[in-house]
Coordinates of C-alpha atoms and ligand atoms in Angstrom, one line a residue:
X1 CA -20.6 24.5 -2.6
X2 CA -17.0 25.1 -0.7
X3 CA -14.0 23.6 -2.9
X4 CA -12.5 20.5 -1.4
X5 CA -8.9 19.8 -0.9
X6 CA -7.4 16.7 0.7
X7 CA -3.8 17.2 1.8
X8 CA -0.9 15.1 2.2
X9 CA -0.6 15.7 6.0
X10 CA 2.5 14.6 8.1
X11 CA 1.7 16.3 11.4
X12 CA 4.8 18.6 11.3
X13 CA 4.9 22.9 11.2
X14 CA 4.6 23.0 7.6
X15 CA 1.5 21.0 6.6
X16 CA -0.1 22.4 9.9
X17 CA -0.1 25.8 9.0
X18 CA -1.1 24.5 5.4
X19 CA -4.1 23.2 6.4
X20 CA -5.2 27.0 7.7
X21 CA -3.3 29.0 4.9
X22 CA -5.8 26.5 2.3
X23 CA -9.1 27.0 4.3
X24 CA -8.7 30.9 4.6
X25 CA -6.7 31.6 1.4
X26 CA -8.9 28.9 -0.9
X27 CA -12.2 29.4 1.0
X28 CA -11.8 25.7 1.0
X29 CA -12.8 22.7 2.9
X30 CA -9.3 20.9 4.0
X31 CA -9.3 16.6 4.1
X32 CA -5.6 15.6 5.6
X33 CA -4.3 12.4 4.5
X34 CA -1.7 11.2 6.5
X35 CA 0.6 8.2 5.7
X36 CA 2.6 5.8 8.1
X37 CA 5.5 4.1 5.8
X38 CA 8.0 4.0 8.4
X39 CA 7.4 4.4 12.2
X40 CA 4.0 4.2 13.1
X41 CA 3.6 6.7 15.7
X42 CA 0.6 7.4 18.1
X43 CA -2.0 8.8 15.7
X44 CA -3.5 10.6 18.7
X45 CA -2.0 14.0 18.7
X46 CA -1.6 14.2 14.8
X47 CA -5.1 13.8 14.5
X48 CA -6.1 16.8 17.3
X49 CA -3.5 18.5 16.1
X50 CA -4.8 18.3 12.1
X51 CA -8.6 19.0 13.0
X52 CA -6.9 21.8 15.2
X53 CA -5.4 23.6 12.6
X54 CA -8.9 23.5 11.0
X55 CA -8.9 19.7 8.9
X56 CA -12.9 18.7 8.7
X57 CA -11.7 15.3 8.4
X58 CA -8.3 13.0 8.4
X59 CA -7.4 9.9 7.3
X60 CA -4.3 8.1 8.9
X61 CA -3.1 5.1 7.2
X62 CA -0.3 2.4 7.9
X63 CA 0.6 2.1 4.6
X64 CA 3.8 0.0 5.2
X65 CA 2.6 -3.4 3.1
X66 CA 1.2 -1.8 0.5
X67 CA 4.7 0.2 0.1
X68 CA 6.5 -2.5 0.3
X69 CA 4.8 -5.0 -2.2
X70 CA 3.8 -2.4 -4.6
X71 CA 6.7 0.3 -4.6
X72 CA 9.9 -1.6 -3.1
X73 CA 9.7 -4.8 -4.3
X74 CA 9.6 -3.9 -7.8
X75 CA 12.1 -1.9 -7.2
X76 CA 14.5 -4.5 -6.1
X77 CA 13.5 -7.1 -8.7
X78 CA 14.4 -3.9 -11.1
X79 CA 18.3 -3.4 -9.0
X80 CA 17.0 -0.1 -9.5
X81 CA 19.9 2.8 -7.9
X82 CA 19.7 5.9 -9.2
X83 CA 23.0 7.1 -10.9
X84 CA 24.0 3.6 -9.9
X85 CA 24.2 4.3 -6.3
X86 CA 21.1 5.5 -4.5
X87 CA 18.7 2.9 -3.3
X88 CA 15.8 5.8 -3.9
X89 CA 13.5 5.1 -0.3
X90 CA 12.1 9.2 -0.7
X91 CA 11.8 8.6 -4.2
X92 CA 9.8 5.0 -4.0
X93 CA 7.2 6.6 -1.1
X94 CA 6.1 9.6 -3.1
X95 CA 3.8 7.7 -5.6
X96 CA 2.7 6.0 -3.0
X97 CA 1.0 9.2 -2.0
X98 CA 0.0 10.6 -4.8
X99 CA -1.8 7.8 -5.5
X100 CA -3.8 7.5 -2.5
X101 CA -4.3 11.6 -2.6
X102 CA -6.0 10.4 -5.7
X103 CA -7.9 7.5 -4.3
X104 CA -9.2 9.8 -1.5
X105 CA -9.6 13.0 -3.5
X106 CA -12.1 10.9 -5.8
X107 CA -14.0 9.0 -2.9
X108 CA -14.2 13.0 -1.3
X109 CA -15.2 14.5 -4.6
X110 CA -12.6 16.8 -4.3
X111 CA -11.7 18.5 -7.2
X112 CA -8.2 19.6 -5.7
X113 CA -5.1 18.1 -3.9
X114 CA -2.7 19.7 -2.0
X115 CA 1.0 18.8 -0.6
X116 CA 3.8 20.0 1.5
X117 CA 7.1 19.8 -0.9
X118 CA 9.2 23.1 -1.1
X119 CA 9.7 24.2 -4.7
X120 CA 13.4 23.2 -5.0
X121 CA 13.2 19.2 -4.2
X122 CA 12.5 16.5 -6.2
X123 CA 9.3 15.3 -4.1
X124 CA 7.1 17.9 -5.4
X125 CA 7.5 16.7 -9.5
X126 CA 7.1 13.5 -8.2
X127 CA 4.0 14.3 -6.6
X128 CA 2.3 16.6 -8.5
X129 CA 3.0 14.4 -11.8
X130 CA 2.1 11.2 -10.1
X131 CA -1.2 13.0 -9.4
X132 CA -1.6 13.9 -12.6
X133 CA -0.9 10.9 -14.1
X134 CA -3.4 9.1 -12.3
X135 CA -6.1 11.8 -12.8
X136 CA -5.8 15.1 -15.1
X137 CA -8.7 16.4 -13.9
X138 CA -7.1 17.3 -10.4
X139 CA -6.0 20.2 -9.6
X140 CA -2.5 21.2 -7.1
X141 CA -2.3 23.4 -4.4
X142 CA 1.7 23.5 -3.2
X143 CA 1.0 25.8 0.1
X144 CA 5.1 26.0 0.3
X145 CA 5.6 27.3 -3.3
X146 CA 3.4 29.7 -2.8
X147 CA 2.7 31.2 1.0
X148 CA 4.3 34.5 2.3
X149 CA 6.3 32.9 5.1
X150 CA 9.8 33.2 4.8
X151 CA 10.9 32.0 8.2
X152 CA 10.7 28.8 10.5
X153 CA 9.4 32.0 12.9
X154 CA 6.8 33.1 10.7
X155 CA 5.3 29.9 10.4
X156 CA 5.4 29.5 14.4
X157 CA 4.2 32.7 14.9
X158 CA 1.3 31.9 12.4
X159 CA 0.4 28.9 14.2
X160 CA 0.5 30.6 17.6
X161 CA -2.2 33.2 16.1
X162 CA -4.6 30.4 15.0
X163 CA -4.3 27.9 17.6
X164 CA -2.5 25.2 15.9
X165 CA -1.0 23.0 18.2
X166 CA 2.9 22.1 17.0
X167 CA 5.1 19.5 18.2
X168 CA 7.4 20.5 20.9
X169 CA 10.0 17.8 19.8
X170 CA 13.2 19.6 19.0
X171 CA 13.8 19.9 15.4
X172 CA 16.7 18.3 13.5
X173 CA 19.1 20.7 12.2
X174 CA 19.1 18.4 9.2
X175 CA 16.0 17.4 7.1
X176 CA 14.9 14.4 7.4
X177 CA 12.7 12.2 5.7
X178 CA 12.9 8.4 7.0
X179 CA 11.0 4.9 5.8
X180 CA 11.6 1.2 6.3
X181 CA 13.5 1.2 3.4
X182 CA 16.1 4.0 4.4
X183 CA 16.3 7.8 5.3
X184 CA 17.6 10.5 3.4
X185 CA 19.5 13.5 5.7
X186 CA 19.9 16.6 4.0
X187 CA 20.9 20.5 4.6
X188 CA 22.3 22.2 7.5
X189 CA 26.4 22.0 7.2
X190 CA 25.9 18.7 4.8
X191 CA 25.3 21.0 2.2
X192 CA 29.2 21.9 1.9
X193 CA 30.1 18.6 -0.1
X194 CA 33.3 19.6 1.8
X195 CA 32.7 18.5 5.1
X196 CA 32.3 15.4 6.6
X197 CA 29.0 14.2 8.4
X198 CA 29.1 14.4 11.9
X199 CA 28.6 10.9 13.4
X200 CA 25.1 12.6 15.1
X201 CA 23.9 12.7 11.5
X202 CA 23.2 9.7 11.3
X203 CA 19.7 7.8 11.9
X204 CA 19.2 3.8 11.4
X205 CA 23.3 2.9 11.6
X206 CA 25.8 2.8 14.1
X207 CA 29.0 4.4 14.2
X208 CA 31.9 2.1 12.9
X209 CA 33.9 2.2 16.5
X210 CA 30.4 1.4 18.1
X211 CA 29.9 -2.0 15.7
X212 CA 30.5 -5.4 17.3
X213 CA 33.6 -6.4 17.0
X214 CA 33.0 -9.9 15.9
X215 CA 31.7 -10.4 12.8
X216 CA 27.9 -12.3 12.3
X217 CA 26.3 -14.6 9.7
X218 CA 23.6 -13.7 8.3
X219 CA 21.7 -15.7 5.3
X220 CA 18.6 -14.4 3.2
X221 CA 16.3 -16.8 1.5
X222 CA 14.5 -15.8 -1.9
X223 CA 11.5 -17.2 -3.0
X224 CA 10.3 -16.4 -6.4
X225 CA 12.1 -12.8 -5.6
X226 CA 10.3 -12.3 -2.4
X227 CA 12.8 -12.2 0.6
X228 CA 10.7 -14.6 2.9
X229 CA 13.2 -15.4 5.8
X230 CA 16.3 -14.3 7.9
X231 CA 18.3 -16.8 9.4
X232 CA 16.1 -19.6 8.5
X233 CA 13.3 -18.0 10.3
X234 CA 10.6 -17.2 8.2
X235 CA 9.2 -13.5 8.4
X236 CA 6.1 -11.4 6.6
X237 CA 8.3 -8.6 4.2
X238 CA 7.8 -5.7 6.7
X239 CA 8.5 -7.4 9.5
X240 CA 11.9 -8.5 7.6
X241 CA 12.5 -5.5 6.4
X242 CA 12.7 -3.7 9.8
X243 CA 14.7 -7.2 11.3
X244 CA 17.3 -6.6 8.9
X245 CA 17.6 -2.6 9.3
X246 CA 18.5 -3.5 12.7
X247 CA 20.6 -6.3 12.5
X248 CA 22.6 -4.0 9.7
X249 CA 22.2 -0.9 11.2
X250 CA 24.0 -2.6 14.4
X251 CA 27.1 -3.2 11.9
X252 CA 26.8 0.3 10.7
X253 CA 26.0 -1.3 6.9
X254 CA 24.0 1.0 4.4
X255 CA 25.4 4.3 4.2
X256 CA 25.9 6.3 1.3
X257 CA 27.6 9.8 1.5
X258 CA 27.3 11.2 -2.5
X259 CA 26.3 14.5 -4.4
X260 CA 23.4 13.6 -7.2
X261 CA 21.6 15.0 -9.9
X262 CA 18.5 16.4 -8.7
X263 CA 15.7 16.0 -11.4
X264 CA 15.5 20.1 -11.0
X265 CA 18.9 20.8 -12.4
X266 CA 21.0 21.3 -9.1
X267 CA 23.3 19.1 -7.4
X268 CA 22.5 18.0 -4.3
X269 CA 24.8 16.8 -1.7
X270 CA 22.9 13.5 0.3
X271 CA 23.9 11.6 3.0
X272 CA 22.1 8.3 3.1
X273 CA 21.3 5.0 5.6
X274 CA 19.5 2.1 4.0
X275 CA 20.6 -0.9 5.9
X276 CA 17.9 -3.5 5.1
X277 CA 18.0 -2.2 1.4
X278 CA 21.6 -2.3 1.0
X279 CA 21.5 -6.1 1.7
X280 CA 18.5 -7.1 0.4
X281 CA 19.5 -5.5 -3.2
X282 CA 23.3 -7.1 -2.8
X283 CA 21.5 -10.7 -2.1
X284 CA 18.5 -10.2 -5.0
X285 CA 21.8 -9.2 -7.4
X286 CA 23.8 -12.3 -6.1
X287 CA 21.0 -15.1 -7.0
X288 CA 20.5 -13.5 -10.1
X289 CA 23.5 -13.6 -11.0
X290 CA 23.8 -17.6 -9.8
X291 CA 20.3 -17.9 -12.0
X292 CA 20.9 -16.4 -15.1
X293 CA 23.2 -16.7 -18.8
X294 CA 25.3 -13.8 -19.6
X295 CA 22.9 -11.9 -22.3
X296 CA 20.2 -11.8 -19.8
X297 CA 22.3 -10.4 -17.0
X298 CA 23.7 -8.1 -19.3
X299 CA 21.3 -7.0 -20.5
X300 CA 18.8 -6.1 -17.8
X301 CA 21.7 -3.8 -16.2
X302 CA 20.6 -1.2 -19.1
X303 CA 17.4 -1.6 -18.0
X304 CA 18.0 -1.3 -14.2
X305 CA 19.2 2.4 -15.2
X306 CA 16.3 3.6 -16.8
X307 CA 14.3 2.2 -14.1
X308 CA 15.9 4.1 -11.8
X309 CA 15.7 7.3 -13.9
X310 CA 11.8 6.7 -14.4
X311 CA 11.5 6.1 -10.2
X312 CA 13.4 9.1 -9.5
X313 CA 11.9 11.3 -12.2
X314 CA 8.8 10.6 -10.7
X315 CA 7.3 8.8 -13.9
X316 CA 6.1 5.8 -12.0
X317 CA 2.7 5.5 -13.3
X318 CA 3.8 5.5 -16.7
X319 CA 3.5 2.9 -19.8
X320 CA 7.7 2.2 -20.1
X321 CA 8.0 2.0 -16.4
X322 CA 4.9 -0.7 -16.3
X323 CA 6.3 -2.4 -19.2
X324 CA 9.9 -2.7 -17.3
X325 CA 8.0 -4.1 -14.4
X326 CA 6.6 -6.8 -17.1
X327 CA 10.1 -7.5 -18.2
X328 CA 12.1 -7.9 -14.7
X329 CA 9.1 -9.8 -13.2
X330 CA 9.2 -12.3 -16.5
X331 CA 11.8 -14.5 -14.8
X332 CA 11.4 -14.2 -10.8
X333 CA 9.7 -16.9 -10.6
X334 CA 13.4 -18.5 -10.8
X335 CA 15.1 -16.1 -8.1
X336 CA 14.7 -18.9 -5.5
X337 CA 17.6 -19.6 -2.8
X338 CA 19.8 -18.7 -0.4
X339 CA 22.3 -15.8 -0.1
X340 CA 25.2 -16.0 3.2
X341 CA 26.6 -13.1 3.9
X342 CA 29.2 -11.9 6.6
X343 CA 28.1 -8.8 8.4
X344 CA 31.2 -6.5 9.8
X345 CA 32.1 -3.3 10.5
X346 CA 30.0 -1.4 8.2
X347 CA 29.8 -4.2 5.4
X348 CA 27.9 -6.8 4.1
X349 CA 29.6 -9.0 2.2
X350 CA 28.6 -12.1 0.7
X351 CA 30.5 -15.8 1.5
X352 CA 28.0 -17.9 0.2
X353 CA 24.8 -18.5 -2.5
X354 CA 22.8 -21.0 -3.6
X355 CA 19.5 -21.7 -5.3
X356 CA 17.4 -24.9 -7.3
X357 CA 17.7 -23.0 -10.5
X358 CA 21.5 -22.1 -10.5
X359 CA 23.4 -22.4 -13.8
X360 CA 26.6 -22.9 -11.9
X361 CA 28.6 -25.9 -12.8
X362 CA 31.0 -27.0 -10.4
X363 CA 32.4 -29.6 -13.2
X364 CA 32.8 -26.9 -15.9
X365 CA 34.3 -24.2 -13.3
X366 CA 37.3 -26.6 -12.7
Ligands
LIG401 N1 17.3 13.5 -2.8 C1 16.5 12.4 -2.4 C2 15.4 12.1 -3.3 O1 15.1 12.9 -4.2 C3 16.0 12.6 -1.0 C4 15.0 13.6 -0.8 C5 14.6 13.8 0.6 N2 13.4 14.5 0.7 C6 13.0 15.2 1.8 N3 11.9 15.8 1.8 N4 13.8 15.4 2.8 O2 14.8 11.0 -3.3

């Protein structure tokens, strides 16, 4: 029997030519897996251009509720930033993947997995130990760790020779990796921590001289942690998710401009956009704030840390992470109200809060 291999597909150069390098190099049967968490594009082409490259099968998914329940709300209930700052969108999709390679791998009776992380990020650990995590038995294939191809050319050229259809959309001369809860936007001249982003860098915000110039209220309500509705309207978590990344992004709120600590061992400088995300965590921070005594709040920030480390480390499926998930959902039930908050020219700052459960006394604070 031919191995099997399902592949975390995007549709792009690299994972195309993966799918053929696999087949030929693994005498292998390929399965592409391909997952929506941000735009949901026309699944068309990807599909043609996957069974193109030589894919017997491919499964497209709109994953954006499941990431969103399962991967950024804890997340928030955790006011999880990595070294404090980084509101960790790459970091929260990958084991989202790796555990639906899993799901699918197991379904296929595939004995391997495969994905299309380079060898000097952080989203290949995070994948591959995800994986593993879920299921030992699985084995990795990491085409980009270990083809010949050295070159953007090569790869085109490869793709050329076998047929594989590629996207004529003009590459970014930055990396990109975008979701609903922020994009990361990497290399090119960003990596000189030196030198300014150009205002083309940037993806999901607007410009600070483009921003209205009048200022706009904007209030969240939180029931049991669960943003549920902008402006008094009420709205399913996706759907308010990609509300708010506009009505933020429009202010030019939610960017981030900072060199981190790649799990690796290099620094890494990133330039980041998380509109939604940047207001959603401020508002989730405010109530709990309102809600809770002084050890609590505390407390929890230690915890909020390690969370963060454990996300970005990739060690999601893990017994400490689950257990700090146990201890930051204890008390959500609680996080119920209403945060105001004034959005101009590139912040979002809070004028107002309020909730059933607040321990705020008026009478004591004067
Ligand atoms: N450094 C960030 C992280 O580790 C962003 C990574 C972006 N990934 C990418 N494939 N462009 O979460």
């Amino acid at each position: 029997m031919k191995k099997k291999v399902v592949l975390a597909y995007s549709g792009g150069l690299d994972t195309s030519c993966a799918v053929r390098w696999i087949i030929d190099k693994y005498d292998a049967e390929v399965i592409c897996f391909c997952a929506f968490i941000g735009e949901v594009p026309d699944p068309a082409p990807i599909r043609k251009r996957a069974l193109a490259a030589g894919a017997s099968k491919i499964y497209i998914e709109d994953m954006k509720e499941v990431f969103a329940k399962e991967y950024i709300l804890p997340s928030l209930w955790a006011h999880a930033r990595y070294e404090g700052k980084y509101l960790m969108a790459t970091t929260l999709g990958r084991p989202l993947i790796a555990k639906r390679l899993v799901e699918i791998a197991e379904k296929e009776k595939a004995e391997y997995v495969a994905h299309g992380c380079t060898g000097k990020g952080n989203d290949q650990v995070r994948i591959e130990v995800g994986v593993t995590s879920l299921n030992p038995k699985l084995k990795i294939i990491a085409p980009l760790k270990e083809w010949e191809f050295r070159t953007r050319e090569e790869e085109i050229e490869y793709a050329h020779d076998h047929n594989i259809p590629i996207a004529v959309t003009k590459k970014s001369i930055y990396s990109l990796d975008k979701n609903i809860w922020g994009i990361a936007i990497e290399a090119g001249i960003l990596e000189d921590p030196w030198t300014a982003p150009p205002q083309d860098a940037y993806v999901m915000t607007r410009n600070l001289d483009n921003v209205p110039d009048k200022s706009r209220e904007v209030t969240v309500d939180f029931v049991k942690g669960i943003p549920v509705a902008l402006n008094k309207k009420k709205m399913a978590l996706v759907p308010l998710i990609e509300t708010l990344n506009q009505w933020a992004g429009d202010y030019g709120i939610g960017r981030l401009d900072m060199v981190e600590n790649r799990l690796v061992g290099i620094k890494s400088r990133e330039v980041y956009e998380a509109p939604a995300a940047t207001v959603l965590m401020s508002g989730h921070e405010e109530l709990t704030n309102l809600i809770f005594d002084r050890e609590y709040l505390h407390f929890q920030r230690i915890l909020s840390d390690k969370y963060a480390d454990l996300a970005y480390f990739g060690l999601w499926f893990t017994p400490l992470k689950e257990a700090l998930d146990a201890f930051f959902g204890k008390h959500q039930h609680l996080v119920t109200g209403e945060v105001k908050f004034r959005f101009e020219k590139g912040n979002a700052t809070v004028i107002g809060r309020k909730s059933p459960h607040s321990s705020y006394s008026e009478a004591l604070a004067t």
